[in-house]
Coordinates of C-alpha atoms and ligand atoms in Angstrom, one line a residue:
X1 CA 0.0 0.0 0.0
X2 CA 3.0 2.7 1.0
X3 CA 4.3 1.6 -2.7
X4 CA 0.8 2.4 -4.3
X5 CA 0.7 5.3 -2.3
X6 CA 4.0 6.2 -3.5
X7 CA 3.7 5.6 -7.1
X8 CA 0.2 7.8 -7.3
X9 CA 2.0 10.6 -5.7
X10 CA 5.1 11.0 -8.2
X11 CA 2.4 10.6 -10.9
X12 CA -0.1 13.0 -9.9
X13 CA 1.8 15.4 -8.4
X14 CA 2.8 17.8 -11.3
X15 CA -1.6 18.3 -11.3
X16 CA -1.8 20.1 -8.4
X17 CA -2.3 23.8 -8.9
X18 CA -0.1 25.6 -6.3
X19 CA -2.1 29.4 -6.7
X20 CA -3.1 28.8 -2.7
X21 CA -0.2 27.0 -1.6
X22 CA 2.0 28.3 0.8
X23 CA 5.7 28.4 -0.2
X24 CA 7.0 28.1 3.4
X25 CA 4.4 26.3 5.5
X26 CA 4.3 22.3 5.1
X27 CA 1.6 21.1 2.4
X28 CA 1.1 17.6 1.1
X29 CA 2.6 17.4 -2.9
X30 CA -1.1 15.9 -3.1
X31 CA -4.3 15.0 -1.4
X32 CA -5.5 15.7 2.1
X33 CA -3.6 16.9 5.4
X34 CA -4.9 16.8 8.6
X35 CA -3.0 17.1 12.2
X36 CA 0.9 16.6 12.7
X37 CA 1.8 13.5 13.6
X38 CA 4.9 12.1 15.2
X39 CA 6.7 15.3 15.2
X40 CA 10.3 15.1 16.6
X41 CA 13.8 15.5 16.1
X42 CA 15.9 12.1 15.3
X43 CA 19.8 12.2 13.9
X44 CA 20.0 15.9 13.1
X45 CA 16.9 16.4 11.6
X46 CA 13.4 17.5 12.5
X47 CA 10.7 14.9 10.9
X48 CA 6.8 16.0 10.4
X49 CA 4.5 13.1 10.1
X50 CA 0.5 13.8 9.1
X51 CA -2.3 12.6 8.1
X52 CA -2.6 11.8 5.1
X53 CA -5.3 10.6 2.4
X54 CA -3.5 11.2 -1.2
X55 CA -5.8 9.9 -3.0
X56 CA -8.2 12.7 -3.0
X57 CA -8.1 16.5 -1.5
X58 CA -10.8 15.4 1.1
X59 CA -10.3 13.2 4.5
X60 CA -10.3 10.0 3.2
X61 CA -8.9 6.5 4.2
X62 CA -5.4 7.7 6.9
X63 CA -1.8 7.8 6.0
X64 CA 1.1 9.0 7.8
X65 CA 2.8 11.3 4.9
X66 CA 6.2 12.5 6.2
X67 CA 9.3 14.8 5.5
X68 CA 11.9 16.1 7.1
X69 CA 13.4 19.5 7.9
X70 CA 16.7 21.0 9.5
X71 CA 15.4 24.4 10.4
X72 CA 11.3 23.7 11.0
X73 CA 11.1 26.0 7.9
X74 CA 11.9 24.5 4.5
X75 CA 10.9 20.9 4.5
X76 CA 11.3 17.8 2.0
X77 CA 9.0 15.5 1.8
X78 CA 9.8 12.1 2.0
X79 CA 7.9 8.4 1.4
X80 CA 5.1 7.4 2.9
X81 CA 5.6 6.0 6.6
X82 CA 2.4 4.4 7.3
X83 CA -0.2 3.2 5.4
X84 CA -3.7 1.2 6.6
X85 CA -2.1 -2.5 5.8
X86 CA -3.6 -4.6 9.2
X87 CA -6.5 -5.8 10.2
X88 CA -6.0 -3.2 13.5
X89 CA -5.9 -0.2 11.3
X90 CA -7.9 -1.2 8.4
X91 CA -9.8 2.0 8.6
X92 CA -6.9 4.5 8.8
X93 CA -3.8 4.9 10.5
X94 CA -5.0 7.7 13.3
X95 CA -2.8 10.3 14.6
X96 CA 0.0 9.5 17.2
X97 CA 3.5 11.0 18.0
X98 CA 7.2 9.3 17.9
X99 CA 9.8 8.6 20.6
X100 CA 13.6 7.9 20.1
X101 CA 15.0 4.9 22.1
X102 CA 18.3 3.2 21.5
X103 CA 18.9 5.0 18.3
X104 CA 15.4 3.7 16.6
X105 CA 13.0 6.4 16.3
X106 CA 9.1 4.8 17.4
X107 CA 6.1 5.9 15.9
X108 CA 2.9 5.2 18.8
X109 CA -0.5 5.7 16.5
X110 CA -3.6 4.5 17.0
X111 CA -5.2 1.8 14.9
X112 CA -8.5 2.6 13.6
X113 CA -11.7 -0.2 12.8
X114 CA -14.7 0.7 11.7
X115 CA -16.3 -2.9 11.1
X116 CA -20.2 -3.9 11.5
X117 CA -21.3 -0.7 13.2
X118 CA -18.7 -1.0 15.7
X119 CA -15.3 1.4 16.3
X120 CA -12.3 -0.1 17.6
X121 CA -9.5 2.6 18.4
X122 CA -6.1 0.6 19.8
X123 CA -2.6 1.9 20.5
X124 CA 0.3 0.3 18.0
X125 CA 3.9 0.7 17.3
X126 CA 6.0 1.5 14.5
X127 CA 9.8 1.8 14.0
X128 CA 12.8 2.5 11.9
X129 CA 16.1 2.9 12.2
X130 CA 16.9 4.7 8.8
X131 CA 14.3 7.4 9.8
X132 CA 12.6 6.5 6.4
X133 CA 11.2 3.4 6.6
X134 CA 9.3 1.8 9.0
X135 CA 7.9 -1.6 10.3
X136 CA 4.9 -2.0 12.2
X137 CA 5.3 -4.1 15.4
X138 CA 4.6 -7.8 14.9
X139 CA 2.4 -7.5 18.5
X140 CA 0.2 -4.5 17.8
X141 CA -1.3 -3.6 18.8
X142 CA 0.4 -2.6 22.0
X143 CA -2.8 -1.2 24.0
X144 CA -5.9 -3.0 22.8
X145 CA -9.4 -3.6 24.1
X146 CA -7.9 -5.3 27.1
X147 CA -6.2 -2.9 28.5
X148 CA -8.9 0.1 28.3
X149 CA -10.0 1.7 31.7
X150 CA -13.0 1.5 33.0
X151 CA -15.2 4.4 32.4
X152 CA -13.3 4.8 28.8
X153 CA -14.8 4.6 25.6
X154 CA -13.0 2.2 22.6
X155 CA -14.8 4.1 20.4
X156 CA -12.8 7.1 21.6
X157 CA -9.3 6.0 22.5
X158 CA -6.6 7.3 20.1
X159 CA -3.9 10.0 19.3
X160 CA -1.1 8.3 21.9
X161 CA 1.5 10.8 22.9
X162 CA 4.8 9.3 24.1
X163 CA 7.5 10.8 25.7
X164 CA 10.2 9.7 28.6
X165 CA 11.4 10.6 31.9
X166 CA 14.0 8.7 34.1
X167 CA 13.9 5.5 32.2
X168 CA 10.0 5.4 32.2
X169 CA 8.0 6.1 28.8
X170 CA 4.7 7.3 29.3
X171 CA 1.7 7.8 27.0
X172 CA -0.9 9.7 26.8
X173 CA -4.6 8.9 25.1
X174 CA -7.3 10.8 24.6
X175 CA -11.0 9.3 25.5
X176 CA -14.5 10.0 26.6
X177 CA -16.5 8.6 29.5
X178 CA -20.4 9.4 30.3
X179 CA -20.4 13.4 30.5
X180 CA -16.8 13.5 30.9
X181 CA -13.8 14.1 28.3
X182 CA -10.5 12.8 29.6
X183 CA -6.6 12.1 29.2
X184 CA -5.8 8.6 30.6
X185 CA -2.2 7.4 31.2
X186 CA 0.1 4.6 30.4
X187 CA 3.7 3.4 31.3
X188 CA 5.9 1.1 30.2
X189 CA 9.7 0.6 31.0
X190 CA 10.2 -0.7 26.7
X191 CA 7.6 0.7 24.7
X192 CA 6.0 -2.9 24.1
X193 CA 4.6 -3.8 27.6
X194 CA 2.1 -1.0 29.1
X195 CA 0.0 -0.6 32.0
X196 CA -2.3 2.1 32.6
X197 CA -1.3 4.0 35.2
X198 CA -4.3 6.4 36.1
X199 CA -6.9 8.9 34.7
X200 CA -4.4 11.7 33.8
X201 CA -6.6 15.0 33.5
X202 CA -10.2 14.4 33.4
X203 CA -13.2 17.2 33.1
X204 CA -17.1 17.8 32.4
X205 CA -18.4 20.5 30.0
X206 CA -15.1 20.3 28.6
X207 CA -16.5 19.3 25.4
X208 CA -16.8 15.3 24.1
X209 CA -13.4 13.9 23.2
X210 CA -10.1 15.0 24.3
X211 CA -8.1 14.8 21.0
X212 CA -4.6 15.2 20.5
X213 CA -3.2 15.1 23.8
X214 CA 0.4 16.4 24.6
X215 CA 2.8 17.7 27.0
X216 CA 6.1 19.3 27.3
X217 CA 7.6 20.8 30.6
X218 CA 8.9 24.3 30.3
X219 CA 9.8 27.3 32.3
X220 CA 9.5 25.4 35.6
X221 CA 5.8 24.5 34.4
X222 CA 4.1 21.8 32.7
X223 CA 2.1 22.8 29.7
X224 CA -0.5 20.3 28.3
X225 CA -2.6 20.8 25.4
X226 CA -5.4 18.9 23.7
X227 CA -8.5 19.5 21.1
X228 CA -11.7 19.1 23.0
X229 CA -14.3 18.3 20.1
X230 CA -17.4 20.5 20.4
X231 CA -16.1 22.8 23.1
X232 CA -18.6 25.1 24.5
X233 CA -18.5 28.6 23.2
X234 CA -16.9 31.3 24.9
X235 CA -18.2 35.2 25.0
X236 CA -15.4 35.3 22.0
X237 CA -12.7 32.4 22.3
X238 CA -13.9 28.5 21.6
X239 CA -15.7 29.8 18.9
X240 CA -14.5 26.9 16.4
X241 CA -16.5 23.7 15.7
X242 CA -13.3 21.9 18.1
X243 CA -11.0 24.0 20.1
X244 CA -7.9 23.8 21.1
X245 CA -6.7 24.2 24.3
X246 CA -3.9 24.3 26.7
X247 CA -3.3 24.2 30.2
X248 CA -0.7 25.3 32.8
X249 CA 0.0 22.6 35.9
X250 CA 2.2 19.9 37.4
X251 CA 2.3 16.7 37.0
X252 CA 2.3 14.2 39.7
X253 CA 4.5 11.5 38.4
X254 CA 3.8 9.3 41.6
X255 CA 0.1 8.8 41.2
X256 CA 0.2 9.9 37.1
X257 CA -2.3 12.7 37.4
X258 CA -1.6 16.2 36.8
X259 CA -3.1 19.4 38.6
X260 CA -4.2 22.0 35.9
X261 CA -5.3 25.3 35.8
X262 CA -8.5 26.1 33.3
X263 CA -8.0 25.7 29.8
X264 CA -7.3 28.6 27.6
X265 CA -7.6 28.7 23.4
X266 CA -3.8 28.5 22.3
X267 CA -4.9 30.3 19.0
X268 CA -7.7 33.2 18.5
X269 CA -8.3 32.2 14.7
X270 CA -10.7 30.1 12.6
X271 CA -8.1 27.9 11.7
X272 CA -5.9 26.1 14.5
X273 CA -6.0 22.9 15.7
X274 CA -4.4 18.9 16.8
X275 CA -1.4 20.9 18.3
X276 CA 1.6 19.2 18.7
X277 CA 3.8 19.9 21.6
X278 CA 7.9 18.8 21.9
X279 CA 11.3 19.5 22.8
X280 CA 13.3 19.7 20.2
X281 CA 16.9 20.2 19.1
X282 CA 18.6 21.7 22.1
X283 CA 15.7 21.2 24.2
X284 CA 13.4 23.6 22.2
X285 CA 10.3 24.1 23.0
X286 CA 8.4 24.2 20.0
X287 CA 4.9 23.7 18.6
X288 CA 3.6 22.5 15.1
X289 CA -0.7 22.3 14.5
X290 CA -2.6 21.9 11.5
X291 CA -3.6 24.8 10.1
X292 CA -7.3 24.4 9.0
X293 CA -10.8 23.0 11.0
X294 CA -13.3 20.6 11.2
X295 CA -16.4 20.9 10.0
X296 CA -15.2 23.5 6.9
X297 CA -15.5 23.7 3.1
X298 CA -11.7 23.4 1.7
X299 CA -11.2 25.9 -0.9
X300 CA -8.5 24.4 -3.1
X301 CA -10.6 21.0 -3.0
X302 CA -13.4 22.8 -4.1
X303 CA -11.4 24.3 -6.9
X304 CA -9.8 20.7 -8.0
X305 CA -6.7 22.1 -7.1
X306 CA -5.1 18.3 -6.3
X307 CA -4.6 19.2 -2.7
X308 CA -6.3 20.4 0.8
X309 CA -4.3 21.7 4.5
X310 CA -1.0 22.9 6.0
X311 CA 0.6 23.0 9.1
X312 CA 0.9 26.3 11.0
X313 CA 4.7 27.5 10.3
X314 CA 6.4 25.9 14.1
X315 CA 6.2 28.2 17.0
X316 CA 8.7 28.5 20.0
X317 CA 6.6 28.4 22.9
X318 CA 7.2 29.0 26.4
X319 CA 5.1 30.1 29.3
X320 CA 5.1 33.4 31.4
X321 CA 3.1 34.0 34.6
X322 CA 1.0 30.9 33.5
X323 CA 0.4 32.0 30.0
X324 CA 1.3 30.5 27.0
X325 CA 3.9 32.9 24.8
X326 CA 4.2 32.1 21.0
X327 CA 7.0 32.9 18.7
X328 CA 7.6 32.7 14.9
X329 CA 10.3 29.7 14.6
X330 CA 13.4 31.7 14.6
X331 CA 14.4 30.5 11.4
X332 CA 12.0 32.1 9.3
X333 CA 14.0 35.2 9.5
X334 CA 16.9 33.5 7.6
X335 CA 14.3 33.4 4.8
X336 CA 12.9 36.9 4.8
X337 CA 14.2 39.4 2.3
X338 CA 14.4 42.7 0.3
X339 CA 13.6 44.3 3.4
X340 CA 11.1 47.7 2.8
X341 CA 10.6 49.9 5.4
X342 CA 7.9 53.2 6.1
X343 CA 6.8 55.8 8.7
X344 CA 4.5 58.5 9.4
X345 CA 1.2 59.6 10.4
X346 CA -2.1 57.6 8.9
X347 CA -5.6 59.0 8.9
X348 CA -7.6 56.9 6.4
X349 CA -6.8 54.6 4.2
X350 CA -3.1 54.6 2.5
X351 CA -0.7 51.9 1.0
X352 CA 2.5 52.1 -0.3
X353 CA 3.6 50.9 -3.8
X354 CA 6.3 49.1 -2.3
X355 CA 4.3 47.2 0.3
X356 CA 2.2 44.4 -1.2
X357 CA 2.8 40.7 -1.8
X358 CA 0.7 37.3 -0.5
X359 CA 4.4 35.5 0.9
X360 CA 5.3 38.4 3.2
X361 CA 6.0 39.1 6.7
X362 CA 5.0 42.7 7.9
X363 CA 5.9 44.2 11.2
X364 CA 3.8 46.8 11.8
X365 CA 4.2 49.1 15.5
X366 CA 1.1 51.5 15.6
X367 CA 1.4 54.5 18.4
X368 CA -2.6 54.2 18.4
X369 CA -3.1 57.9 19.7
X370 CA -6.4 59.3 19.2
X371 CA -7.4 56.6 16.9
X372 CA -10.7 54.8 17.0
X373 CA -9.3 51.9 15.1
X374 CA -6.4 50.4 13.3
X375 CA -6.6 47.7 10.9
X376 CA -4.6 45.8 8.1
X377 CA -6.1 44.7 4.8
X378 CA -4.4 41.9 3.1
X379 CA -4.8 39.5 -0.1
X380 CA -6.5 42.9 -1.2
X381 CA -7.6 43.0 -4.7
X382 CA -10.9 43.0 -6.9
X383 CA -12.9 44.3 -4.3
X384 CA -12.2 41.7 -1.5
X385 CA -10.1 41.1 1.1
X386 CA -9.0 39.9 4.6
X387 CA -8.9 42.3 7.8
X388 CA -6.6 42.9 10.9
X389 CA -8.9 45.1 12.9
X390 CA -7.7 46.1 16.0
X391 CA -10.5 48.4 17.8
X392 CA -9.1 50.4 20.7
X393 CA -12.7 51.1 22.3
X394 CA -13.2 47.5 22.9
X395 CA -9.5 46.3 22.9
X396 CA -10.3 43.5 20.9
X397 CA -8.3 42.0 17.6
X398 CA -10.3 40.8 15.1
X399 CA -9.7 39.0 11.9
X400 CA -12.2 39.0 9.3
X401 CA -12.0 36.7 6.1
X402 CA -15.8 37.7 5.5
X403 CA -14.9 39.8 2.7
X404 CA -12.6 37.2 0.6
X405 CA -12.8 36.1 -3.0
X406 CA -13.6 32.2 -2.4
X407 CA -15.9 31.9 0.8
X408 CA -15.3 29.2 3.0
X409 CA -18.8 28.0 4.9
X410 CA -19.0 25.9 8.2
X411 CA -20.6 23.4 10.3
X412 CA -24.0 25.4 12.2
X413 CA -22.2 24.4 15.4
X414 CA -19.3 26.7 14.1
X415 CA -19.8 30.3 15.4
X416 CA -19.9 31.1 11.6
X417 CA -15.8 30.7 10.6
X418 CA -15.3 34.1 9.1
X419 CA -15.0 36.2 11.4
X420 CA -12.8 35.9 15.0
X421 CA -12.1 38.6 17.8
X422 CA -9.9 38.2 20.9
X423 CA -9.4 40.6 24.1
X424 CA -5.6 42.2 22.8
X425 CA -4.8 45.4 25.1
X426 CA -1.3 46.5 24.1
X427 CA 1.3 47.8 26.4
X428 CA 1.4 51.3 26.6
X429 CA -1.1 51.9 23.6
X430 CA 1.2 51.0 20.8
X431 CA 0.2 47.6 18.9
X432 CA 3.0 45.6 17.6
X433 CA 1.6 43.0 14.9
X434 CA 3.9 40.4 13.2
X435 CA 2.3 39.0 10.1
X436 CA 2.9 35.8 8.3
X437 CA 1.0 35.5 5.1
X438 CA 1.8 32.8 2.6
X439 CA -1.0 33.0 -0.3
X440 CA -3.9 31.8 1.3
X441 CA -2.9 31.8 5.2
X442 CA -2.9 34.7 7.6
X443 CA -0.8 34.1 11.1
X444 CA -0.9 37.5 13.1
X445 CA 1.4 37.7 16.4
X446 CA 0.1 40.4 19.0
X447 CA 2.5 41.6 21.7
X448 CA 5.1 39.7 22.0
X449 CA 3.2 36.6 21.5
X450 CA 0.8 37.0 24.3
X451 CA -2.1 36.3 21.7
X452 CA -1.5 34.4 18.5
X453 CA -4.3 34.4 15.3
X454 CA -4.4 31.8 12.4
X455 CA -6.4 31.7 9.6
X456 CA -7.0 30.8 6.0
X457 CA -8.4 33.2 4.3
X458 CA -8.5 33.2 -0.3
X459 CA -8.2 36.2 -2.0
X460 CA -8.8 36.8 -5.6
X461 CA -6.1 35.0 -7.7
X462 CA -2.8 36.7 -7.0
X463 CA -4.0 39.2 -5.2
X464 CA -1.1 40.8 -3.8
X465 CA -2.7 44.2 -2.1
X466 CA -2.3 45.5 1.2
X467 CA -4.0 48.4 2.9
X468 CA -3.7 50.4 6.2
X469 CA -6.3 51.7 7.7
X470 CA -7.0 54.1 10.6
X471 CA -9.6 55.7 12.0
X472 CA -8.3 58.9 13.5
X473 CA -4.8 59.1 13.5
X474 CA -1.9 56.3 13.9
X475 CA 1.6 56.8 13.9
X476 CA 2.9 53.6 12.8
X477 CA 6.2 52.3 11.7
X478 CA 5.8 49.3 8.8
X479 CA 8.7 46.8 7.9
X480 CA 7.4 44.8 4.9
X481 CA 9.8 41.6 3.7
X482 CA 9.3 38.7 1.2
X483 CA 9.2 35.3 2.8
X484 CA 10.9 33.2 0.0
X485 CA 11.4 29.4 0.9
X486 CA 9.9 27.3 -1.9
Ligands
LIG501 C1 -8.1 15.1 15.1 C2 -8.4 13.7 14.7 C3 -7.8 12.7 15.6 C4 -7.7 11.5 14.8 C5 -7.4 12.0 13.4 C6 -8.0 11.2 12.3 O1 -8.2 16.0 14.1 O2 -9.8 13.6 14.6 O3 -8.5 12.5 16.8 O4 -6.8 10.6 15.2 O5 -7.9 13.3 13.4 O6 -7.6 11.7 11.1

C-alpha cells in the first residue's frame, strides 16, 4: 500500500495547482492533510508526520505522509511512513506522535476499525532505524481492548502521545467517558509492555473527546494541550467547531495525574487545531498544529486544485506568569528578504507601492493615539479582502476573512468561521503585529506573543494588495519583507 501510495503521488503530483499554496508552510505534494503527527527531532533532523489521504483533496482513508526538515522551515517531503495495511488499522492509521530509544526512532499511533457498526480505536507501534522506513510491530497492537480503563470509551481512545522521563516512557490517550472528556495514562519501561497508570486530566463541559493530547515541561511549568471536540462557546474564544486548548499545571509523576489550571484557546483564529507539543533540538520548546478545522469547506478541494491543509509554520513556545507565549520559529528570518521599510502619520486609508505581496511578513508598530481603530487589509484586490482590525474602544483583535474572493462556509455548530475577535490590550497603547502571510494563510502575532491568530483566508487569484487603515490618527512604523522558501 505505501508503494501504491508512493507511485500515485510522483504521478499526480505535477496536477496540483499551487495558486493557494504556501511556499513556506508544510503542504502535502497531493491530497489531504490533517494534524501533525509524530513530530520530533531524530539524527539531526526535524521529521513532520500527518495525516494523510493522497488519494483525494478530502479526508479519506489515513496515512502517515512524512518529511523532514533541519530548520522547522523549508521541509522535504519524503515516502510514505504508514499506510492502513492490518487488520487493526484497516480503517486509517490515526494520529500518534514518535519517541527515540536506543537509536530507533518509534512511531505510537492508534489503529483505527470501523467494522459492522462497531469502532475499535487501539494503540500500536512502528519503528525505523533509517528514519525513512518503517515496520509496524509484529504485537500491535500494544494497547488494545484489554487494557482500556474502566469508564473509557474504545470508540474514543486514540492520538497516543509518548514521551520519557527517568527510564520510564509514558503515553498519553485521549477518550471520553459518560459526561466527561478525559486524558488517561500509560507506562511502560520498553515501549511494548504497558499498563495504565491512572486517569491523567479528566473534566465535564469540557467538550466530548479529548483529541490530540500532549505535553512538554517548560519554564519550571508543565504545559499540556489537547483539542476538546465541540467545546462550549466562549463570549469570543472557543468559537470553532473543536478548540484547542492548553493548560498550565504539574504533574504528579507518583500517582500519574496532573493538577491543571483552566484551559485557555492556544490560537484566537478560525483555523488552529491537533497541536503538537515537543522538545526539540537543544531542548526547544516548539509547537507544530494543522492549520485548518473541522467541519469547513476546503477551498483548493473545491477548486480541483489536487490538494487540501497545512501546518501552522512551528512556534517556539514557552510560558510566562501561566500563560502561554508564542513565537515565529526563529528560522524564518533567515528566509525573509528585500527588506522595505515606512513611517508616518495615517488617517484613512493609505498603501504604499512598495508594500504588497501574498508570501510576506510585515511588522507593523502602531502609536494608536487618538485613533478609533487600526486595521490591516491583506490578499487585497478585486474588491475583496481579509482584515486585521484592532478596535481600541473594545481592545479587541479581530480578523475577518468575511470579505474574501472564495468563501469558505461551516458546520452550524461553528460560530460562523469568518469572522474571530480576541481581548488584545497593548502595552502602553502601541500595537505591535507580526504578520505571516503565505498566499492563502494569515498568522498575526500580537505583543510579544501574548495572543497568536491563524487563519486561512483566499483572496482573488494573486491578489497581492495591502492596505492600512486608521480611524483617526496612527503613527505607525511598517517593515514589509518577502518570505521566500519554496
Ligand atoms: C483530530 C483527529 C484525531 C484522529 C485524526 C483522524 O483532528 O480527529 O483525533 O486521530 O484526526 O484523522
Amino acid at each position: 500500500m505505501i508503494k501504491a501510495a508512493c507511485a500515485h503521488i510522483a504521478a499526480e503530483r505535477s496536477k496540483v495547482n499551487a495558486r493557494y499554496k504556501g511556499g513556506y508552510h508544510l503542504s502535502p505534494e497531493l491530497g489531504w492533510m490533517n494534524d501533525p503527527n509524530g513530530f520530533v527531532y531524530f539524527n539531526g533532523r526535524y521529521h513532520m508526520f500527518w495525516q494523510y489521504h493522497p488519494f483525494a483533496a478530502n479526508n479519506g482513508l489515513m496515512y502517515w505522509g512524512h518529511a523532514v526538515s533541519e530548520d522547522l522551515v523549508r521541509w522535504k517531503h519524503l515516502p510514505v511512513a504508514l499506510a492502513p495495511d492490518r487488520d487493526y488499522d484497516a480503517d486509517g492509521c490515526w494520529s500518534g506522535s514518535a519517541v527515540v530509544r536506543g537509536g530507533r526512532l518509534y512511531l505510537v499511533y492508534t489503529g483505527h476499525r470501523e467494522r459492522d457498526g462497531r469502532r475499535v480505536q487501539t494503540q500500536n507501534l512502528a519503528y525505523s532505524d533509517d528514519g525513512v522506513n518503517f515496520v509496524k510491530y509484529e504485537g500491535n497492537p500494544v494497547i488494545g481492548e484489554d487494557k482500556l480503563p474502566r469508564g473509557a470509551s474504545i470508540a474514543d481512545f486514540r492520538d497516543p502521545y509518548v514521551w520519557e522521563r527517568g527510564g520510564v516512557y509514558y503515553m498519553l490517550v485521549g477518550t471520553v467517558e459518560e459526561g466527561a472528556a478525559k486524558v488517561v495514562l500509560y507506562r511502560s519501561g520498553n515501549l511494548i509492555d504497558w499498563e495504565f497508570f491512572n486517569t491523567f486530566l479528566r473534566r465535564t463541559g469540557a467538550g466530548f473527546c479529548w483529541e490530540c493530547p500532549s505535553l512538554i515541561d517548560t519554564d519550571g511549568v508543565d504545559l499540556f494541550a489537547c483539542s476538546p471536540v465541540d467545546y462550549p462557546h466562549g463570549k469570543r474564544a472557543f468559537a470553532n467547531l473543536n478548540s484547542n486548548v492548553y493548560a498550565v499545571g504539574k504533574v504528579d509523576y507518583s500517582n500519574g495525574t496532573m493538577t491543571a489550571g483552566e484551559f485557555y484557546e492556544i490560537d484566537g483564529g478560525s483555523d488552529f487545531y491537533a497541536a503538537q507539543l515537543i522538545k526539540g533540538k537543544d531542548g526547544a520548546a516548539v509547537m507544530t498544529g494543522w492549520m485548518n478545522m473541522w467541519g469547513r469547506t476546503y477551498v483548493p478541494a473545491e477548486l480541483g486544485d489536487g490538494w487540501t491543509g497545512s501546518l501552522i509554520l512551528p512556534r517556539e513556545v514557552s510560558v510566562r506568569g501561566g500563560k502561554l507565549i508564542q513565537r515565529p520559529v526563529r528560522a524564518v528570518y533567515a528566509y525573509c528578504k528585500n527588506r522595505v521599510e515606512v513611517d508616518g502619520v495615517l488617517s484613512g486609508e493609505k498603501s504604499y507601492e512598495k508594500i504588497r505581496g501574498r508570501q510576506v511578513r510585515l511588522v507593523i508598530t502602531a502609536d494608536l493615539g487618538g485613533a478609533k481603530s487600526f486595521a490591516v487589509h491583506v490578499f487585497s484586490a478585486c474588491g475583496a479582502r481579509a482584515k486585521i482590525i484592532y478596535d481600541k474602544a473594545a481592545g479587541v483583535l479581530t480578523l475577518d476573512r468575511s470579505e474574501c474572493f472564495h468563501k469558505i462556509s461551516a458546520d452550524p455548530r461553528d460560530l460562523g468561521g469568518e469572522r474571530r475577535s480576541a481581548e488584545f490590550i497593548p502595552q502602553g497603547n502601541i500595537l505591535r503585529l507580526e504578520i505571516f502571510l503565505d498566499r492563502s494563510s494569515i498568522e498575526v502575532f500580537a505583543g510579544e506573543g501574548e495572543l497568536v491568530m491563524t487563519s486561512l483566508a483566499y483572496g482573488a487569484p494573486d491578489a497581492d494588495g495591502i492596505v492600512f487603515v486608521s480611524e483617526g490618527e496612527t503613527a505607525v512604523k511598517i517593515i514589509k519583507e518577502d518570505v521566500v522558501a519554496d
